[in-house]
Amino acid sequence: MARILLVDDEETVRGFLKRGLEIDGHAVVTATDGSDGLDRLNEAGGAFDLMLTDIRMPLMDGIALALAAKRDFPDLTILLMTGFADQRERARGLDAIVTDVLTKPFSLADLRSTVRRALAARSRPLTISLSLAFTTA
């Protein structure tokens, strides 16, 4: 399955989400805040299929982390999560780099299906269709 970097400053949330993702066979590495997440991302050379990060965290928030991660590892799939409407609004401008934003509270089933969709979209090949028109003289 996928290698996932999970970043959340709340230990109980982080543990619950980690266990939930591992149910689907994912290998999950955790980080306690955005700065720690960026360190883990850099240590691994960006070798993650997906990064799931909370937005509101101390030191470096999830949006700053997402921007830095996408700059250094442009192929990384990023999911954000938040329980705050104002943070969700901040994330709206990141559509080009963020696959989706999960709004807390969400169920484990919601998390698993969102991760599944994000990983499926990541592995889908880019298809370009060309149509050529021929005319005879």
XYZ file of N, CA and C in Angstrom:
411
model
N 0.840 -1.188 0.000
C 0.000 0.000 0.000
C 0.881 1.247 0.000
N 0.400 2.322 0.582
C 1.090 3.604 0.486
C 1.927 3.898 1.719
N 2.897 4.760 1.529
C 3.694 5.300 2.637
C 3.145 6.700 2.914
N 2.659 6.916 4.140
C 1.966 8.153 4.489
C 2.681 8.872 5.627
N 2.835 10.181 5.475
C 3.327 11.042 6.549
C 2.113 11.704 7.171
N 1.892 11.448 8.451
C 0.766 11.986 9.199
C 1.277 13.019 10.193
N 0.782 14.257 10.072
C 1.254 15.348 10.917
C 0.082 15.939 11.686
N 0.131 15.805 13.021
C -0.901 16.370 13.884
C -0.294 16.581 15.266
N -0.596 17.722 15.872
C -0.008 18.039 17.173
C -0.729 17.385 18.347
N -1.898 16.810 18.113
C -2.646 16.152 19.185
C -2.340 14.655 19.173
N -1.708 14.196 20.252
C -1.255 12.816 20.325
C -2.380 11.799 20.154
N -3.526 12.033 20.790
C -4.635 11.077 20.692
C -5.188 11.013 19.271
N -5.302 12.164 18.614
C -5.785 12.209 17.224
C -4.786 11.502 16.312
N -3.523 11.813 16.504
C -2.460 11.224 15.689
C -2.477 9.691 15.810
N -2.591 9.188 17.027
C -2.614 7.740 17.242
C -3.825 7.079 16.611
N -4.988 7.702 16.767
C -6.229 7.167 16.196
C -6.146 7.109 14.672
N -5.689 8.208 14.059
C -5.600 8.255 12.601
C -4.557 7.273 12.076
N -3.452 7.162 12.784
C -2.393 6.220 12.390
C -2.937 4.793 12.361
N -3.608 4.399 13.424
C -4.183 3.048 13.479
C -5.216 2.845 12.370
N -6.022 3.863 12.126
C -7.030 3.770 11.075
C -6.426 3.576 9.695
N -5.336 4.265 9.420
C -4.671 4.136 8.121
C -3.946 2.796 7.999
N -3.428 2.316 9.107
C -2.727 1.033 9.086
C -3.688 -0.134 8.840
N -4.968 0.047 9.156
C -5.978 -0.981 8.866
C -5.982 -1.316 7.376
N -5.760 -0.293 6.554
C -5.741 -0.493 5.100
C -4.363 -0.923 4.591
N -3.431 -1.173 5.502
C -2.112 -1.665 5.103
C -1.080 -0.592 4.810
N -1.409 0.663 5.077
C -0.456 1.737 4.819
C 0.643 1.758 5.868
N 1.836 2.145 5.472
C 2.942 2.394 6.394
C 2.855 3.867 6.780
N 2.703 4.145 8.056
C 2.457 5.516 8.509
C 3.598 5.997 9.397
N 4.181 7.129 9.022
C 5.188 7.815 9.820
C 4.501 9.042 10.391
N 4.690 9.317 11.679
C 4.010 10.449 12.301
C 4.989 11.563 12.655
N 4.436 12.769 12.727
C 5.177 13.952 13.149
C 4.271 14.785 14.043
N 4.869 15.523 14.969
C 4.108 16.235 16.003
C 3.704 17.658 15.634
N 4.302 18.225 14.616
C 3.931 19.563 14.136
C 4.533 19.768 12.755
N 4.269 20.923 12.158
C 4.735 21.172 10.802
C 6.244 21.132 10.650
N 6.956 21.673 11.620
C 8.413 21.676 11.571
C 8.957 20.248 11.627
N 8.413 19.450 12.534
C 8.799 18.046 12.647
C 8.429 17.296 11.362
N 7.277 17.610 10.795
C 6.853 16.983 9.550
C 7.791 17.292 8.405
N 8.209 18.540 8.309
C 9.140 18.929 7.245
C 10.481 18.224 7.433
N 10.931 18.106 8.683
C 12.171 17.371 8.962
C 12.058 15.927 8.503
N 10.958 15.277 8.842
C 10.767 13.863 8.466
C 10.660 13.701 6.950
N 10.017 14.656 6.313
C 9.894 14.641 4.853
C 11.268 14.765 4.205
N 12.069 15.698 4.698
C 13.415 15.898 4.153
C 14.331 14.713 4.439
N 14.243 14.154 5.658
C 15.052 12.977 6.009
C 14.774 11.815 5.065
N 13.529 11.676 4.635
C 13.133 10.585 3.745
C 13.313 10.951 2.272
N 13.795 12.141 2.001
C 13.955 12.570 0.618
C 12.627 12.677 -0.118
N 11.560 12.925 0.647
C 10.236 13.071 0.048
C 9.589 11.753 -0.338
N 10.144 10.643 0.145
C 9.675 9.319 -0.263
C 8.378 8.910 0.437
N 7.359 9.718 0.276
C 6.023 9.426 0.779
C 5.052 9.520 -0.381
N 4.019 8.699 -0.339
C 2.982 8.754 -1.363
C 1.960 9.838 -1.052
N 1.818 10.134 0.256
C 0.796 11.073 0.676
C 1.202 11.704 2.008
N 0.876 12.982 2.157
C 1.044 13.660 3.438
C -0.326 14.136 3.890
N -0.702 13.739 5.100
C -1.959 14.145 5.717
C -1.600 15.011 6.911
N -1.991 16.290 6.873
C -1.591 17.193 7.941
C -2.743 18.054 8.428
N -2.742 18.270 9.745
C -3.661 19.217 10.347
C -3.225 20.616 9.905
N -4.132 21.553 9.853
C -3.756 22.923 9.499
C -3.256 23.677 10.718
N -4.019 23.641 11.792
C -3.697 24.464 12.956
C -2.771 23.713 13.909
N -1.491 24.130 13.924
C -0.464 23.520 14.777
C 0.538 24.591 15.190
N 1.238 24.356 16.303
C 2.270 25.308 16.719
C 3.519 25.207 15.830
N 4.383 26.176 15.952
C 5.664 26.274 15.227
C 5.484 26.493 13.734
N 4.946 25.531 13.028
C 4.675 25.666 11.593
C 3.319 25.030 11.343
N 2.385 25.790 10.798
C 1.060 25.214 10.561
C 1.056 24.357 9.292
N -0.053 23.674 9.077
C -0.155 22.756 7.953
C -0.106 23.415 6.593
N -0.542 24.653 6.512
C -0.496 25.352 5.225
C 0.953 25.707 4.872
N 1.702 26.198 5.845
C 3.128 26.480 5.607
C 3.861 25.186 5.262
N 3.518 24.112 5.949
C 4.124 22.808 5.657
C 3.775 22.363 4.244
N 2.515 22.484 3.857
C 2.094 22.077 2.511
C 2.833 22.869 1.437
N 2.972 24.165 1.642
C 3.687 25.002 0.668
C 5.150 24.592 0.540
N 5.818 24.371 1.676
C 7.230 23.966 1.658
C 7.379 22.571 1.049
N 6.481 21.668 1.412
C 6.556 20.301 0.900
C 6.365 20.261 -0.612
N 5.389 21.002 -1.113
C 5.108 20.996 -2.552
C 6.234 21.660 -3.336
N 6.851 22.675 -2.730
C 7.991 23.340 -3.372
C 9.148 22.353 -3.553
N 9.445 21.587 -2.502
C 10.588 20.679 -2.532
C 10.273 19.322 -3.148
N 9.012 18.898 -3.044
C 8.602 17.579 -3.540
C 7.291 17.720 -4.314
N 7.359 18.243 -5.531
C 6.145 18.596 -6.283
C 5.202 17.435 -6.585
N 5.674 16.191 -6.533
C 4.811 15.050 -6.825
C 4.070 14.531 -5.592
N 4.341 15.103 -4.426
C 3.717 14.647 -3.193
C 2.227 14.998 -3.175
N 1.402 14.022 -2.863
C -0.038 14.238 -2.709
C -0.280 14.719 -1.282
N -1.059 15.800 -1.139
C -1.271 16.414 0.177
C -2.757 16.506 0.493
N -3.106 16.042 1.697
C -4.449 16.212 2.248
C -4.322 17.044 3.515
N -5.216 18.008 3.678
C -5.255 18.816 4.898
C -6.479 18.417 5.718
N -6.415 18.687 7.010
C -7.585 18.484 7.867
C -7.650 19.628 8.875
N -8.893 20.018 9.197
C -9.091 21.099 10.149
C -10.479 21.028 10.751
N -10.591 21.568 11.938
C -11.882 21.686 12.591
C -12.339 23.122 12.669
N -11.617 24.023 12.021
C -11.894 25.451 12.107
C -12.273 26.015 10.740
N -13.426 26.675 10.685
C -13.921 27.223 9.421
C -12.956 28.232 8.814
N -12.338 29.081 9.639
C -11.415 30.085 9.101
C -10.181 29.428 8.480
N -9.746 28.292 9.027
C -8.603 27.579 8.465
C -8.981 26.913 7.145
N -10.207 26.430 7.073
C -10.681 25.839 5.818
C -10.715 26.900 4.723
N -11.134 28.096 5.079
C -11.143 29.206 4.116
C -9.726 29.508 3.624
N -8.746 29.485 4.535
C -7.345 29.708 4.146
C -6.881 28.644 3.155
N -7.385 27.438 3.300
C -6.952 26.329 2.446
C -7.555 26.389 1.047
N -8.637 27.149 0.885
C -9.308 27.215 -0.426
C -8.374 27.708 -1.534
N -7.456 28.573 -1.217
C -6.545 29.093 -2.226
C -5.443 28.130 -2.614
N -5.438 26.944 -2.016
C -4.364 25.986 -2.260
C -4.789 24.830 -3.163
N -5.864 25.014 -3.896
C -6.393 23.940 -4.735
C -5.353 23.334 -5.679
N -4.393 24.122 -6.098
C -3.380 23.622 -7.030
C -2.395 22.667 -6.362
N -2.260 22.740 -5.040
C -1.282 21.870 -4.384
C -1.892 20.882 -3.393
N -3.137 21.102 -2.990
C -3.786 20.245 -2.006
C -4.910 19.464 -2.684
N -4.920 18.156 -2.473
C -5.923 17.298 -3.091
C -7.299 17.482 -2.471
N -7.355 17.608 -1.134
C -8.640 17.735 -0.456
C -8.412 18.255 0.961
N -9.491 18.720 1.582
C -9.461 19.166 2.974
C -10.563 18.428 3.720
N -10.172 17.670 4.723
C -11.120 16.963 5.576
C -11.528 17.894 6.708
N -12.819 18.015 6.947
C -13.313 18.864 8.024
C -13.605 18.006 9.250
N -12.968 18.371 10.362
C -13.191 17.668 11.636
C -14.503 18.119 12.234
N -15.223 17.272 12.904
C -14.892 15.852 13.083
C -15.281 15.052 11.843
N -14.478 14.070 11.538
C -14.787 13.152 10.444
C -14.660 11.731 10.979
N -15.311 10.814 10.310
C -15.265 9.418 10.740
C -14.034 8.736 10.157
N -13.716 7.611 10.733
C -12.615 6.820 10.213
C -12.920 6.368 8.785
N -14.172 6.053 8.516
C -14.577 5.670 7.152
C -14.362 6.828 6.175
N -14.671 8.063 6.605
C -14.436 9.244 5.765
C -12.950 9.396 5.453
N -12.127 9.249 6.480
C -10.678 9.363 6.299
C -10.179 8.317 5.317
N -10.558 7.081 5.538
C -10.071 5.992 4.699
C -10.506 6.166 3.248
N -11.745 6.595 3.019
C -12.207 6.768 1.632
C -11.538 7.975 0.971
N -11.318 9.043 1.731
C -10.633 10.218 1.171
C -9.196 9.873 0.798
N -8.510 9.145 1.660
C -7.137 8.719 1.369
C -7.130 7.804 0.153
N -8.068 6.879 0.092
C -8.158 5.959 -1.047
C -8.338 6.729 -2.361
N -9.237 7.728 -2.356
C -9.473 8.536 -3.573
C -8.229 9.331 -3.951
N -7.571 9.927 -2.955
C -6.370 10.730 -3.231
C -5.260 9.871 -3.819
N -5.085 8.671 -3.284
C -4.050 7.772 -3.806
C -4.413 7.254 -5.188
N -5.690 7.010 -5.431
C -6.138 6.548 -6.751
C -5.920 7.638 -7.798
N -6.219 8.879 -7.428
C -6.018 9.999 -8.360
C -4.542 10.181 -8.664
N -3.714 9.938 -7.677
C -2.264 10.076 -7.830
C -1.716 9.052 -8.804
N -2.273 7.838 -8.781
C -1.733 6.769 -9.612
C -2.371 6.703 -10.995
N -3.411 7.501 -11.214
C -4.077 7.516 -12.506
C -3.165 8.194 -13.533
N -2.886 7.545 -14.648
C -2.024 8.168 -15.652
C -2.709 9.364 -16.306
N -1.931 10.321 -16.654
C -2.422 11.500 -17.358
C -2.726 11.100 -18.792
N -3.912 11.368 -19.219
C -4.324 11.010 -20.586
C -4.513 12.272 -21.400
N -3.903 12.268 -22.537
C -4.039 13.414 -23.446
C -4.675 12.889 -24.716
N -5.750 13.522 -25.110
C -6.371 13.086 -26.350
C -6.156 14.138 -27.434
N -5.839 13.653 -28.578
C -5.617 14.537 -29.722
C -6.636 14.186 -30.784
N -7.200 15.209 -31.370
C -8.097 14.921 -32.497
C -7.517 15.634 -33.706
N -7.383 14.889 -34.747
C -6.819 15.445 -35.977
C -7.906 15.465 -37.044
N -7.951 16.527 -37.768
C -8.919 16.644 -38.853
C -8.147 16.596 -40.163
N -8.574 15.735 -41.035
C -7.922 15.627 -42.345
C -8.889 16.149 -43.407
N -8.363 16.901 -44.306
C -9.188 17.363 -45.418
C -8.514 16.938 -46.708
N -9.290 16.714 -47.685
C -8.747 16.356 -48.982
C -9.015 17.507 -49.946
N -8.075 17.717 -50.770
C -8.209 18.836 -51.711
C -8.729 18.368 -53.027
